[in-house]
PDB file of C-alpha atoms in Angstrom:
ATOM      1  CA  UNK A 138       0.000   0.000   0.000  1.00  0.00           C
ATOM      2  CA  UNK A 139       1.534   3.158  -0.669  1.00  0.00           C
ATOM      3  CA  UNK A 140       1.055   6.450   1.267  1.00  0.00           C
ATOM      4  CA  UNK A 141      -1.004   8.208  -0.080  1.00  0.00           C
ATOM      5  CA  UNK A 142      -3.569   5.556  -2.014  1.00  0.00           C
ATOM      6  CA  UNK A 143      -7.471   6.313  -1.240  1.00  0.00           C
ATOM      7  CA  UNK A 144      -7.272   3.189   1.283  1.00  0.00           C
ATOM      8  CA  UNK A 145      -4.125   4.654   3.389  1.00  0.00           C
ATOM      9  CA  UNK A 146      -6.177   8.294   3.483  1.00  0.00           C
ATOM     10  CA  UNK A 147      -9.250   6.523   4.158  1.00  0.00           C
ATOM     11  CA  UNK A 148      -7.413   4.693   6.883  1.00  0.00           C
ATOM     12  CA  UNK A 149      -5.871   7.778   8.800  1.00  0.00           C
ATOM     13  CA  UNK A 150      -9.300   9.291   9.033  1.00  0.00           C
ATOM     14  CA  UNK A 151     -10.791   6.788  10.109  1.00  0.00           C
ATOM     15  CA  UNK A 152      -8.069   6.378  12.981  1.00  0.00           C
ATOM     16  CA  UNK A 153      -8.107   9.950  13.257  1.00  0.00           C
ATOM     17  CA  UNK A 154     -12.005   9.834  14.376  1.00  0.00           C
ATOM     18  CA  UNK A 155     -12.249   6.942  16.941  1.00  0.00           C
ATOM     19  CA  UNK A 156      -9.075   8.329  18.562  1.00  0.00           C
ATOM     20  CA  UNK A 157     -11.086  11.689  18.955  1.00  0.00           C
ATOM     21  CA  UNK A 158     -13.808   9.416  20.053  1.00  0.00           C
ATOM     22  CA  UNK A 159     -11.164   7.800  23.108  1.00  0.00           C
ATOM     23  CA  UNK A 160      -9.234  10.736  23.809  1.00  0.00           C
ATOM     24  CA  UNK A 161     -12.777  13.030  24.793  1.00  0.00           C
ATOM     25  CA  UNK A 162     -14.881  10.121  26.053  1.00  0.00           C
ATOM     26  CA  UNK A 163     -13.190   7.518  27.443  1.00  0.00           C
ATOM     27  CA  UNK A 164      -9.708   8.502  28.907  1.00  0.00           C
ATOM     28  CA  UNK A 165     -10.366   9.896  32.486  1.00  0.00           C
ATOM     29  CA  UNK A 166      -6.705  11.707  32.835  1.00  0.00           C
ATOM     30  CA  UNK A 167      -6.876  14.342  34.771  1.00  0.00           C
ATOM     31  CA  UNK A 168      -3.481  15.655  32.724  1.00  0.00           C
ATOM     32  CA  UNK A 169      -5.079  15.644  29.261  1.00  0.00           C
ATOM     33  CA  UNK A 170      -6.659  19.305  28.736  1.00  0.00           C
ATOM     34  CA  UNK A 171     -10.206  19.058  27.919  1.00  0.00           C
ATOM     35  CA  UNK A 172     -10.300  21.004  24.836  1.00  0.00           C
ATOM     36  CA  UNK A 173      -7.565  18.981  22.804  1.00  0.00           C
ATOM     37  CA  UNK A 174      -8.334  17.737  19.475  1.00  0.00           C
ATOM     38  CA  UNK A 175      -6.900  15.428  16.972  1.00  0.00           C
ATOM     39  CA  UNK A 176      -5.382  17.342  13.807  1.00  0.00           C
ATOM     40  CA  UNK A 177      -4.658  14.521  11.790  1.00  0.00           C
ATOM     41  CA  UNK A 178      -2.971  10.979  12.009  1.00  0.00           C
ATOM     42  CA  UNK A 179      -0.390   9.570   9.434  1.00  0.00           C
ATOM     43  CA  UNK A 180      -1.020   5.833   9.842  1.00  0.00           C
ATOM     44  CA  UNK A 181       2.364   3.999   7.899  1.00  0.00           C
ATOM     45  CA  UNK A 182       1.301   1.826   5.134  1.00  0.00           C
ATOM     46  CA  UNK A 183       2.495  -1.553   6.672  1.00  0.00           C
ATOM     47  CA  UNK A 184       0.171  -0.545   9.528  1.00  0.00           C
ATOM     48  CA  UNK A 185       2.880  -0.605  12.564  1.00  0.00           C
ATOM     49  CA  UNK A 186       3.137   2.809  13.260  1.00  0.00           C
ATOM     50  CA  UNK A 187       1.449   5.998  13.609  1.00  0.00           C
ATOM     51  CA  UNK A 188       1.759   9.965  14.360  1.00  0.00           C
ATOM     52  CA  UNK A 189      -0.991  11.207  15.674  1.00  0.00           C
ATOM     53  CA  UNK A 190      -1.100  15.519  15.827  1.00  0.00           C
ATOM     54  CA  UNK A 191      -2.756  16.437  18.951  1.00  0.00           C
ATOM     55  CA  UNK A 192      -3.558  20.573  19.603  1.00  0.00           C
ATOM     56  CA  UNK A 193      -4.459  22.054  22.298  1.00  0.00           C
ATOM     57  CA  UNK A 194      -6.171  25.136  23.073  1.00  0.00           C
ATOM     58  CA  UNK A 195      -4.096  26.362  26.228  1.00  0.00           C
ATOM     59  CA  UNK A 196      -0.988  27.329  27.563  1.00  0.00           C
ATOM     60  CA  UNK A 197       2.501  25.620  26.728  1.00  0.00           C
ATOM     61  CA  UNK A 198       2.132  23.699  30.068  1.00  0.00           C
ATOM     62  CA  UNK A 199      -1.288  22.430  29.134  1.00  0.00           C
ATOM     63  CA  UNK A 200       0.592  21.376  26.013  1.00  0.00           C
ATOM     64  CA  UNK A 201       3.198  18.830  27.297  1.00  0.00           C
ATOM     65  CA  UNK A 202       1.117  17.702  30.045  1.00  0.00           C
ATOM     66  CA  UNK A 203      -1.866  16.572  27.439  1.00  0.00           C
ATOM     67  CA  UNK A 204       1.155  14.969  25.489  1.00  0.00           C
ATOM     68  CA  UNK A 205       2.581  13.450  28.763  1.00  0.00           C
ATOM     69  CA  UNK A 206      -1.002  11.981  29.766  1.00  0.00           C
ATOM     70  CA  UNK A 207      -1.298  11.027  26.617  1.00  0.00           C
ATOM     71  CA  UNK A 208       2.073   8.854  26.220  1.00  0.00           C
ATOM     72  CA  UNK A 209       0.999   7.752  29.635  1.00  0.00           C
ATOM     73  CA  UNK A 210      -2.480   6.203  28.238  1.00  0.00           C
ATOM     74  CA  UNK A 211      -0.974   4.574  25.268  1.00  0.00           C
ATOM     75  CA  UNK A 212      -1.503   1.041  25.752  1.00  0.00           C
ATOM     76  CA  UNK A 213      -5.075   1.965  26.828  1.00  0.00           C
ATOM     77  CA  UNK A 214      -5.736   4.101  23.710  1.00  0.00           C
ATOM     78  CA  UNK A 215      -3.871   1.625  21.344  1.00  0.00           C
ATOM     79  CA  UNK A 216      -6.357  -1.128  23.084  1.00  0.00           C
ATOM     80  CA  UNK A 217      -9.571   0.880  23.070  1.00  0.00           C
ATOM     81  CA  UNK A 218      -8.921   1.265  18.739  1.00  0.00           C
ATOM     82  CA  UNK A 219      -8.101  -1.944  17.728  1.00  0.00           C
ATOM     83  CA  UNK A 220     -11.869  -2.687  19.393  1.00  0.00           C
ATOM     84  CA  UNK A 221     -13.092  -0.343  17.606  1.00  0.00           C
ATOM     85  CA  UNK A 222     -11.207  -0.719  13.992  1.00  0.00           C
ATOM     86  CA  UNK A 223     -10.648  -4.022  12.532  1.00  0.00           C
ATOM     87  CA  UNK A 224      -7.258  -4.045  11.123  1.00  0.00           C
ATOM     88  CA  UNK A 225      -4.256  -5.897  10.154  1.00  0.00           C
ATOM     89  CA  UNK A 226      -2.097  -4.714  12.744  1.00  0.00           C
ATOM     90  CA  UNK A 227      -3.211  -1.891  15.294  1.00  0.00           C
ATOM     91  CA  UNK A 228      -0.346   0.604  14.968  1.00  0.00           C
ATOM     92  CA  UNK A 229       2.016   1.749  17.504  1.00  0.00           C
ATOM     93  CA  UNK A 230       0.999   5.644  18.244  1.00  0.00           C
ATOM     94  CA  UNK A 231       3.298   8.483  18.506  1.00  0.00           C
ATOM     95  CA  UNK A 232       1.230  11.546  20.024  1.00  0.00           C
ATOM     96  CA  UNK A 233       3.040  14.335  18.470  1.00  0.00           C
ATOM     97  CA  UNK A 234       2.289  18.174  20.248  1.00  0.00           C
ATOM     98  CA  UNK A 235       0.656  20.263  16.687  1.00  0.00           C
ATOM     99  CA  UNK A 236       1.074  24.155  17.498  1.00  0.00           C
ATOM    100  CA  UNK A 237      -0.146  25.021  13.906  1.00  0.00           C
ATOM    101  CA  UNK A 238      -3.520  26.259  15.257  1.00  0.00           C
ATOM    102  CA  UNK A 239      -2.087  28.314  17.628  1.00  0.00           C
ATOM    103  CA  UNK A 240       0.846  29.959  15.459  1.00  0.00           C
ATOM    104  CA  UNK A 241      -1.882  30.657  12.549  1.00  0.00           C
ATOM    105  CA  UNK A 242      -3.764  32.433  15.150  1.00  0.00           C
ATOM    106  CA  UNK A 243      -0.717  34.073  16.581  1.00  0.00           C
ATOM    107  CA  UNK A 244      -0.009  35.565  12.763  1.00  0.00           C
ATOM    108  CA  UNK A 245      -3.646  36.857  12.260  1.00  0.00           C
ATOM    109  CA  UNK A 246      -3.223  38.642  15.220  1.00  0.00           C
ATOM    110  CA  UNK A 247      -0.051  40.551  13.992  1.00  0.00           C
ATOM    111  CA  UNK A 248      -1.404  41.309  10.731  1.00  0.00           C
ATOM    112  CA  UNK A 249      -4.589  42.275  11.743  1.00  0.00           C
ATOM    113  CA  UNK A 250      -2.071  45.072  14.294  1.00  0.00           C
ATOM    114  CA  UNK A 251      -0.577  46.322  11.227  1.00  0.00           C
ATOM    115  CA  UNK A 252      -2.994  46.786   9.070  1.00  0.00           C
ATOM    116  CA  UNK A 253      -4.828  48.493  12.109  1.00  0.00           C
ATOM    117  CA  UNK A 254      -1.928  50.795  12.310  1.00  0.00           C
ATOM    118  CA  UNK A 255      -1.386  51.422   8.571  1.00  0.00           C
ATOM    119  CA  UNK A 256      -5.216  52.809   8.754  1.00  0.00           C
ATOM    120  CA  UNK A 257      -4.891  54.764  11.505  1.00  0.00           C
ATOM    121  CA  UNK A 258      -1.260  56.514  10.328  1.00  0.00           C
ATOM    122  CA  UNK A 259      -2.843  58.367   6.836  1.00  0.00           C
ATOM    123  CA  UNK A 260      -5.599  59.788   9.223  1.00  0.00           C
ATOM    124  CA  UNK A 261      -3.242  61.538  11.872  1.00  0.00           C
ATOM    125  CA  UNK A 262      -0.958  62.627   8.802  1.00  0.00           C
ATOM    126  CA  UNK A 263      -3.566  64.604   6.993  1.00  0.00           C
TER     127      UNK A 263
END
């Protein structure tokens, strides 16, 4: 299977929801922040391994203690989907801390101060 056929894509999305599915409903750490989400999952084509992106809205702390409870849930998580998904092989997950969300909101900010600013200088010049 190569990695990026229709079955691999409709694989990681499919891992991608149930693990949104355990990480919200079933996992009762009190480390994992309660509004973190699942980005997106890269599931290898031989089915042993997979990244999972994981963002959360919060501080940095928030961050790597999610990841941290997380890692600490593994066997738990990686137990919960192969109920739940009937594959081959249930991959090995690698919870990976996505800060995308967070630096595209972090630019809009900044661009919405300049442009702010560039409005405001022609009126106190003329």
């Amino acid at each position: 299977m190569r990695k990026n056929s229709i079955k691999n894509i409709r694989i990681n999305e499919e891992v991608m929801r149930e693990l949104s599915n355990i990480i919200r409903g079933e996992i009762k750490d009190p480390r994992i922040h309660p509004m973190t989400s699942v980005v997106a999952v890269e599931v290898a084509p031989d089915l042993k391994t997979a990244k999972a992106y994981i963002s959360v809205l919060g501080d940095e702390k928030a961050g790597k203690d999610t990841i941290e409870g997380l890692r600490s849930a593994e066997g738990f998580i990686r137990r919960s989907l192969a109920k739940s998904i009937n594959l081959r092989n249930t991959p090995q997950i690698t919870f990976v801390l996505d800060q995308s969300i967070e630096y595209g909101i972090r630019m809009s900010k900044m661009i919405d101060e300049v442009t702010k600013n560039t409005k405001e200088q022609p009126k106190d010049e003329a």
